[in-house]
């Protein structure tokens, strides 16, 4: 996802992707537990609600314990809890008027201290990525410098042999002993 100053913080955190906190319990049980624990009464229970009170939705302690022992449950629980924390942080930030990356960058230390570390890391990383892309997109040029001066390469000026004092030739290459004092040469040329 490409970030801008006006990118919504919710989009930064969730990247417009599917959130497991909004998945139905029965869908999770069907996909990850081969249907173990599926009950018709739980068809519309979200995983975020299930994690608050698992025993309310799976009444058999043995089945619930078997589900909790699996790696799929541990991954789901960690992911859903992180998503719920970020969702709470988004709500808090919106209450403080922080809706996008620009406002996050300008937020006080107190506002930033009131969000979870994961949220803070995601938002800080997105802002750093945004700043890096902005500085890399513009060419670096010193102010007040003409294009020809900026792009100049090493050359030297030599007196043209047999010339009448005003003829000069520019040769590309490194510095040599044939380099003249250009200002002195011009002064000499004007006299003669």
XYZ file of C-alpha atoms in Angstrom:
192
model
C 0.000 0.000 0.000
C 1.332 3.438 -0.920
C 0.903 6.020 1.822
C 0.175 9.751 1.581
C -0.142 12.423 4.254
C -3.917 12.039 4.079
C -3.931 8.232 4.363
C -6.438 7.269 7.027
C -4.823 5.638 10.088
C -7.323 2.780 9.937
C -6.154 2.028 6.387
C -2.534 2.080 7.566
C -3.232 -0.379 10.381
C -5.570 -2.781 8.582
C -4.340 -2.160 4.993
C -7.841 -2.781 3.668
C -7.416 -6.512 4.254
C -9.648 -9.092 5.898
C -9.738 -8.870 9.705
C -10.036 -12.079 11.696
C -11.891 -10.231 14.460
C -14.831 -9.984 12.035
C -14.793 -13.688 11.098
C -17.636 -15.896 12.320
C -16.801 -18.495 14.962
C -18.383 -21.327 12.970
C -16.351 -20.348 9.881
C -13.154 -20.520 11.928
C -14.140 -23.878 13.433
C -15.028 -25.247 10.000
C -11.832 -24.043 8.323
C -9.310 -24.691 11.090
C -10.864 -27.370 13.327
C -12.551 -29.507 10.675
C -15.942 -28.505 12.055
C -15.260 -29.450 15.686
C -17.401 -27.346 18.035
C -19.707 -25.985 15.323
C -23.138 -25.231 16.745
C -26.079 -23.753 14.828
C -26.607 -21.175 17.574
C -23.109 -19.777 16.872
C -23.571 -19.080 13.174
C -23.293 -15.299 13.604
C -20.909 -15.056 16.587
C -17.792 -13.065 15.721
C -14.367 -14.225 16.901
C -13.947 -10.981 18.858
C -17.028 -11.907 20.934
C -15.966 -15.522 21.270
C -12.583 -14.546 22.759
C -14.276 -12.522 25.496
C -16.215 -15.566 26.792
C -15.291 -18.819 24.997
C -17.279 -21.038 27.401
C -20.461 -19.120 26.566
C -20.313 -20.344 22.970
C -18.699 -23.786 23.327
C -20.394 -25.465 26.282
C -18.350 -28.664 26.393
C -15.146 -28.059 28.372
C -13.315 -30.978 26.715
C -14.036 -29.675 23.199
C -13.096 -26.122 24.208
C -9.801 -27.289 25.735
C -8.922 -29.298 22.606
C -9.595 -26.239 20.448
C -7.466 -24.019 22.710
C -4.504 -26.436 22.485
C -4.145 -26.059 18.719
C -1.715 -23.782 16.943
C -4.547 -22.428 14.796
C -6.356 -21.218 17.921
C -3.183 -19.594 19.315
C -2.528 -17.770 16.009
C -6.155 -16.686 15.749
C -6.259 -15.488 19.353
C -3.084 -13.410 18.963
C -4.231 -11.919 15.671
C -7.730 -11.081 16.906
C -6.420 -9.505 20.117
C -3.959 -7.362 18.105
C -6.763 -6.300 15.754
C -9.014 -5.441 18.693
C -6.220 -3.380 20.298
C -5.630 -1.491 17.045
C -9.365 -0.915 16.626
C -9.507 0.579 20.135
C -6.477 2.751 19.335
C -8.149 4.031 16.151
C -11.201 5.027 18.206
C -9.014 6.851 20.772
C -7.013 8.619 18.081
C -10.169 9.741 16.267
C -11.448 11.183 19.558
C -8.216 13.227 19.757
C -8.603 14.421 16.155
C -5.882 12.178 14.725
C -7.359 10.686 11.548
C -4.429 10.484 9.133
C -0.643 10.181 8.922
C -0.095 13.939 8.882
C -2.029 14.368 12.112
C -0.225 11.346 13.608
C 3.129 12.986 12.844
C 1.971 16.167 14.599
C 0.331 14.401 17.564
C 1.645 15.112 21.048
C 3.713 12.605 22.984
C 0.754 12.174 25.345
C -1.560 11.127 22.498
C 1.047 8.697 21.145
C 1.629 7.256 24.625
C -2.045 6.261 24.856
C -1.885 3.719 22.022
C -0.496 0.185 22.060
C 3.109 -0.318 20.956
C 2.054 -2.325 17.895
C -0.150 0.540 16.694
C 2.592 3.076 17.372
C 5.153 0.998 15.449
C 2.836 0.563 12.427
C 1.999 4.278 12.255
C 5.597 5.410 12.789
C 6.853 2.964 10.139
C 4.211 4.161 7.654
C 5.177 7.788 8.259
C 8.895 7.016 7.851
C 8.138 5.128 4.618
C 6.119 8.110 3.396
C 8.924 10.556 4.206
C 11.520 8.315 2.542
C 9.493 8.085 -0.651
C 9.008 11.856 -0.711
C 12.694 12.681 -0.301
C 13.807 10.105 -2.854
C 11.363 11.292 -5.520
C 12.831 14.810 -5.881
C 16.302 15.342 -7.320
C 18.794 16.830 -4.910
C 20.041 20.199 -6.208
C 21.752 22.968 -4.341
C 19.629 26.113 -4.181
C 20.619 29.018 -6.400
C 22.603 26.847 -8.789
C 22.081 26.890 -12.552
C 21.540 23.552 -14.282
C 24.796 23.976 -16.256
C 26.771 24.635 -13.077
C 25.135 21.749 -11.264
C 25.939 19.302 -14.073
C 29.478 20.632 -14.757
C 32.329 18.152 -15.083
C 36.039 18.634 -14.561
C 37.563 20.620 -17.448
C 40.482 22.995 -17.811
C 41.209 26.061 -19.887
C 44.431 26.297 -21.889
C 45.907 29.016 -24.078
C 45.632 28.208 -27.753
C 49.159 28.034 -29.217
C 49.698 30.675 -31.880
C 46.600 32.517 -30.778
C 46.302 36.255 -30.490
C 45.900 36.306 -26.711
C 42.127 35.971 -26.561
C 41.620 32.483 -27.917
C 40.891 29.786 -25.349
C 40.155 26.097 -25.678
C 38.320 23.917 -23.159
C 39.645 20.395 -22.849
C 37.831 17.644 -20.986
C 39.852 15.771 -18.434
C 41.785 16.127 -15.219
C 43.866 19.060 -14.053
C 47.309 19.516 -15.638
C 50.203 21.964 -15.376
C 48.939 23.689 -18.535
C 46.054 25.232 -16.596
C 46.266 29.002 -16.773
C 45.313 31.718 -14.394
C 42.196 32.599 -16.364
C 41.593 35.967 -14.734
C 45.214 37.063 -15.340
C 44.992 35.929 -18.951
C 41.835 37.956 -19.538
C 43.401 41.058 -18.022
C 46.472 40.563 -20.253
C 44.253 40.050 -23.329
C 42.452 43.357 -22.788
C 45.717 45.317 -22.652
C 47.103 43.918 -25.866
